[in-house]
Coordinates of C-alpha atoms in Angstrom, one line a residue:
Chain A
G1 CA 92.3 58.7 -26.7
D2 CA 95.7 57.0 -27.1
S3 CA 98.1 58.8 -29.3
V4 CA 101.8 59.2 -30.1
T5 CA 103.3 62.5 -31.2
Q6 CA 106.8 62.7 -32.7
M7 CA 108.7 65.5 -34.3
E8 CA 108.1 66.1 -38.0
G9 CA 110.9 65.5 -40.4
P10 CA 112.8 65.5 -42.5
V11 CA 115.8 65.7 -40.3
T12 CA 119.0 66.2 -42.3
L13 CA 122.3 65.6 -40.6
S14 CA 126.0 65.2 -41.4
E15 CA 127.7 62.0 -40.6
E16 CA 128.9 61.7 -37.0
A17 CA 126.4 64.2 -35.8
F18 CA 124.2 63.7 -32.8
L19 CA 120.6 62.7 -33.4
T20 CA 117.5 63.3 -31.2
I21 CA 114.0 62.5 -32.2
N22 CA 111.4 63.6 -29.8
C23 CA 108.4 61.4 -29.0
T24 CA 105.6 61.9 -26.5
Y25 CA 102.5 59.8 -25.9
T26 CA 99.1 59.7 -24.3
A27 CA 97.9 56.4 -23.2
T28 CA 95.6 54.5 -20.8
G29 CA 97.5 52.8 -18.1
Y30 CA 101.2 52.0 -18.5
P31 CA 102.0 51.2 -22.1
S32 CA 105.1 49.5 -23.5
L33 CA 107.1 51.8 -25.7
F34 CA 108.8 51.2 -29.0
W35 CA 111.0 52.7 -31.7
Y36 CA 110.6 51.0 -35.2
V37 CA 112.8 51.9 -38.2
Q38 CA 111.9 51.6 -41.8
Y39 CA 114.8 51.5 -44.3
P40 CA 114.1 52.5 -47.9
G41 CA 112.2 49.8 -49.6
E42 CA 111.9 47.6 -46.6
G43 CA 109.4 46.7 -43.8
L44 CA 109.3 48.0 -40.3
Q45 CA 111.9 46.6 -37.9
L46 CA 111.8 46.9 -34.2
L47 CA 114.8 49.1 -33.1
L48 CA 114.3 49.0 -29.4
K49 CA 111.7 48.9 -26.7
A50 CA 111.0 49.6 -23.0
T51 CA 108.2 48.1 -21.0
K52 CA 108.2 50.1 -17.7
A53 CA 109.2 53.5 -16.4
D54 CA 112.8 54.4 -16.3
D55 CA 113.7 51.4 -18.6
K56 CA 116.3 52.3 -21.2
G57 CA 116.1 50.5 -24.6
S58 CA 119.2 50.4 -26.7
N59 CA 120.3 48.9 -30.0
K60 CA 122.8 49.7 -32.8
G61 CA 124.0 52.8 -30.8
F62 CA 120.4 54.2 -30.4
E63 CA 118.9 54.7 -27.0
A64 CA 115.6 55.8 -25.5
T65 CA 114.5 56.1 -21.9
Y66 CA 110.9 55.6 -20.7
R67 CA 110.0 58.8 -18.9
K68 CA 106.7 58.4 -17.2
E69 CA 106.7 61.8 -15.6
T70 CA 107.0 63.5 -19.0
T71 CA 105.3 60.7 -21.0
S72 CA 108.2 60.8 -23.4
F73 CA 110.5 58.3 -25.1
H74 CA 113.0 60.3 -27.1
L75 CA 115.3 58.5 -29.4
E76 CA 119.0 59.5 -29.4
K77 CA 122.2 58.4 -31.1
G78 CA 125.5 60.0 -30.5
S79 CA 127.2 59.6 -33.9
V80 CA 125.0 58.8 -36.9
Q81 CA 126.1 57.1 -40.1
V82 CA 124.9 57.3 -43.7
S83 CA 123.3 53.9 -43.1
D84 CA 121.0 55.3 -40.4
S85 CA 119.1 57.1 -43.1
A86 CA 115.5 55.9 -42.7
V87 CA 112.1 56.7 -41.2
Y88 CA 111.8 56.2 -37.5
F89 CA 108.4 55.5 -35.9
C90 CA 107.6 55.8 -32.2
A91 CA 104.8 53.6 -31.0
H92 CA 103.1 52.4 -27.9
A93 CA 100.9 49.4 -26.9
S94 CA 98.9 48.9 -23.7
K95 CA 96.9 46.2 -22.4
A96 CA 93.9 48.5 -22.1
A97 CA 94.0 48.9 -25.9
G98 CA 94.3 45.2 -26.5
N99 CA 98.0 45.4 -27.0
K100 CA 97.5 47.0 -30.4
L101 CA 100.3 49.3 -31.5
T102 CA 99.6 53.0 -32.0
F103 CA 102.2 54.7 -34.2
G104 CA 103.5 58.3 -34.4
G105 CA 103.6 60.0 -37.7
G106 CA 107.2 58.9 -38.5
T107 CA 110.3 61.1 -38.8
R108 CA 112.4 60.8 -41.9
V109 CA 116.2 61.1 -41.2
L110 CA 118.7 61.7 -43.9
V111 CA 122.4 61.4 -43.1
K112 CA 124.8 63.0 -45.5
P113 CA 128.4 62.0 -45.8
Chain B
G1 CA 113.8 33.8 -37.1
A2 CA 110.5 35.6 -37.1
V3 CA 110.2 36.4 -40.7
V4 CA 106.9 37.6 -42.3
S5 CA 106.5 37.7 -45.9
Q6 CA 103.9 39.4 -48.2
H7 CA 102.9 38.6 -51.7
P8 CA 102.7 40.3 -54.0
S9 CA 105.2 43.1 -53.2
W10 CA 103.4 45.4 -55.7
V11 CA 100.4 45.2 -57.8
I12 CA 98.7 47.4 -60.4
C13 CA 95.1 46.8 -61.2
K14 CA 92.1 48.3 -63.0
S15 CA 89.3 50.1 -61.1
G16 CA 86.6 47.7 -60.2
T17 CA 88.7 44.5 -59.9
S18 CA 89.6 42.8 -56.6
V19 CA 93.1 42.2 -55.4
K20 CA 94.2 39.6 -52.8
I21 CA 97.3 40.2 -50.7
E22 CA 98.8 37.4 -48.7
C23 CA 100.7 37.6 -45.4
R24 CA 102.7 34.6 -44.1
S25 CA 104.7 34.0 -41.0
L26 CA 107.5 31.8 -42.3
D27 CA 109.1 30.3 -39.2
F28 CA 106.5 30.7 -36.5
Q29 CA 102.8 30.5 -35.8
A30 CA 100.8 33.5 -35.5
T31 CA 97.4 33.4 -33.7
T32 CA 97.0 37.1 -34.5
M33 CA 97.9 39.1 -37.6
F34 CA 97.4 42.8 -38.2
W35 CA 96.7 44.7 -41.3
Y36 CA 97.9 48.3 -41.6
R37 CA 97.6 50.9 -44.4
Q38 CA 100.3 53.5 -44.9
F39 CA 99.8 56.7 -46.9
P40 CA 102.8 58.4 -48.5
K41 CA 104.8 60.2 -45.9
Q42 CA 102.4 59.2 -43.1
S43 CA 102.2 56.7 -40.3
L44 CA 100.7 53.3 -40.3
M45 CA 97.0 53.1 -39.6
L46 CA 95.6 49.9 -38.2
M47 CA 92.9 48.5 -40.3
A48 CA 92.0 45.3 -38.7
T49 CA 93.1 42.6 -36.3
S50 CA 92.9 39.0 -37.8
N51 CA 92.5 36.0 -35.5
E52 CA 93.0 32.5 -36.8
G53 CA 89.7 30.8 -37.2
S54 CA 87.5 33.7 -36.4
K55 CA 86.2 36.9 -37.9
A56 CA 88.5 39.9 -38.1
T57 CA 88.0 42.9 -35.9
Y58 CA 88.0 46.1 -37.9
E59 CA 88.9 49.5 -36.7
Q60 CA 86.4 52.3 -36.8
G61 CA 85.9 53.7 -40.3
V62 CA 87.3 50.6 -42.2
E63 CA 84.7 49.0 -44.3
K64 CA 84.7 45.2 -43.7
D65 CA 82.9 44.5 -47.0
K66 CA 85.5 46.4 -48.8
F67 CA 88.6 44.9 -47.1
L68 CA 87.9 41.2 -46.6
I69 CA 90.3 39.5 -44.3
N70 CA 90.7 35.7 -43.9
H71 CA 93.0 34.0 -41.4
A72 CA 92.6 30.4 -42.3
S73 CA 95.7 29.0 -40.7
L74 CA 98.3 29.9 -38.1
T75 CA 100.7 31.1 -40.7
L76 CA 98.5 32.8 -43.4
S77 CA 96.2 35.8 -43.5
T78 CA 94.9 37.4 -46.6
L79 CA 93.5 40.8 -47.3
T80 CA 91.2 41.2 -50.3
V81 CA 90.5 44.6 -51.6
T82 CA 87.2 44.3 -53.4
S83 CA 86.0 46.5 -56.3
A84 CA 89.2 48.5 -55.9
H85 CA 89.2 52.2 -56.8
P86 CA 92.0 54.7 -57.1
E87 CA 91.5 56.0 -53.6
D88 CA 92.4 52.5 -52.3
S89 CA 95.9 52.9 -53.8
S90 CA 98.2 52.7 -50.8
F91 CA 100.9 50.6 -49.1
Y92 CA 99.4 47.8 -47.1
I93 CA 101.5 46.2 -44.4
C94 CA 100.8 43.2 -42.2
S95 CA 102.3 42.1 -39.0
A96 CA 102.2 38.7 -37.2
D97 CA 102.0 38.4 -33.4
R98 CA 104.3 35.6 -32.2
S99 CA 103.5 35.5 -28.5
G100 CA 100.5 37.8 -27.7
K101 CA 102.8 40.5 -26.7
A102 CA 102.9 43.8 -28.6
N103 CA 106.7 43.7 -28.7
E104 CA 106.6 40.3 -30.5
Q105 CA 104.9 41.8 -33.6
F106 CA 106.9 41.2 -36.7
F107 CA 106.2 43.2 -39.9
G108 CA 106.0 42.1 -43.5
P109 CA 107.8 44.2 -46.2
G110 CA 104.5 45.7 -47.4
T111 CA 102.5 45.6 -50.7
R112 CA 102.1 48.6 -52.8
L113 CA 98.8 48.7 -54.5
T114 CA 98.0 51.0 -57.4
V115 CA 94.5 51.2 -58.8
L116 CA 94.3 52.8 -62.2

């Protein structure tokens, strides 16, 4: 069935370090891919998305590229800030699944000053 | 734009009572709303899809008589946890679909339910 797998956290980094969160998926057809972020005490917010192969989503310095050949959508940021501390969720949605979102387990990121 | 609110933000109740959680799209109409459940340090699990004016579609393993969903208008869906028990304690999150596309789902801030 459809699933999303992302690296387990917590990931602890120093400010200005490079962040990578791996995400791979299995899906029927060609899904749209998403990264959501959940800041402490808040609801999920869409961080970025990509709807077809080789698309790159980007926002707030974060990037992720839709890699069809490796079924991956890894999230990267070149220089993290303390304010990036949050839980990050990879997700996908496909028409075959009625456009319902399937989430990965979430990765908690803690950035220390 | 595209704000979704939930009320209450947290609730504590006694075992055996029922609790209603509201989800509202404040500045857009949502034909479809989704209800999720999030356990501590875990991901969101879709419970049901709520369509305005029709019955909700529940995911496998979710008791529809336990979790009553009503989507009475294009801006309001409610989730009622009936005869709540401690194992129902969780974080409940709704989302509203603005355009029928998955990337137009907007999430509420969640409701933390604690059943004593």
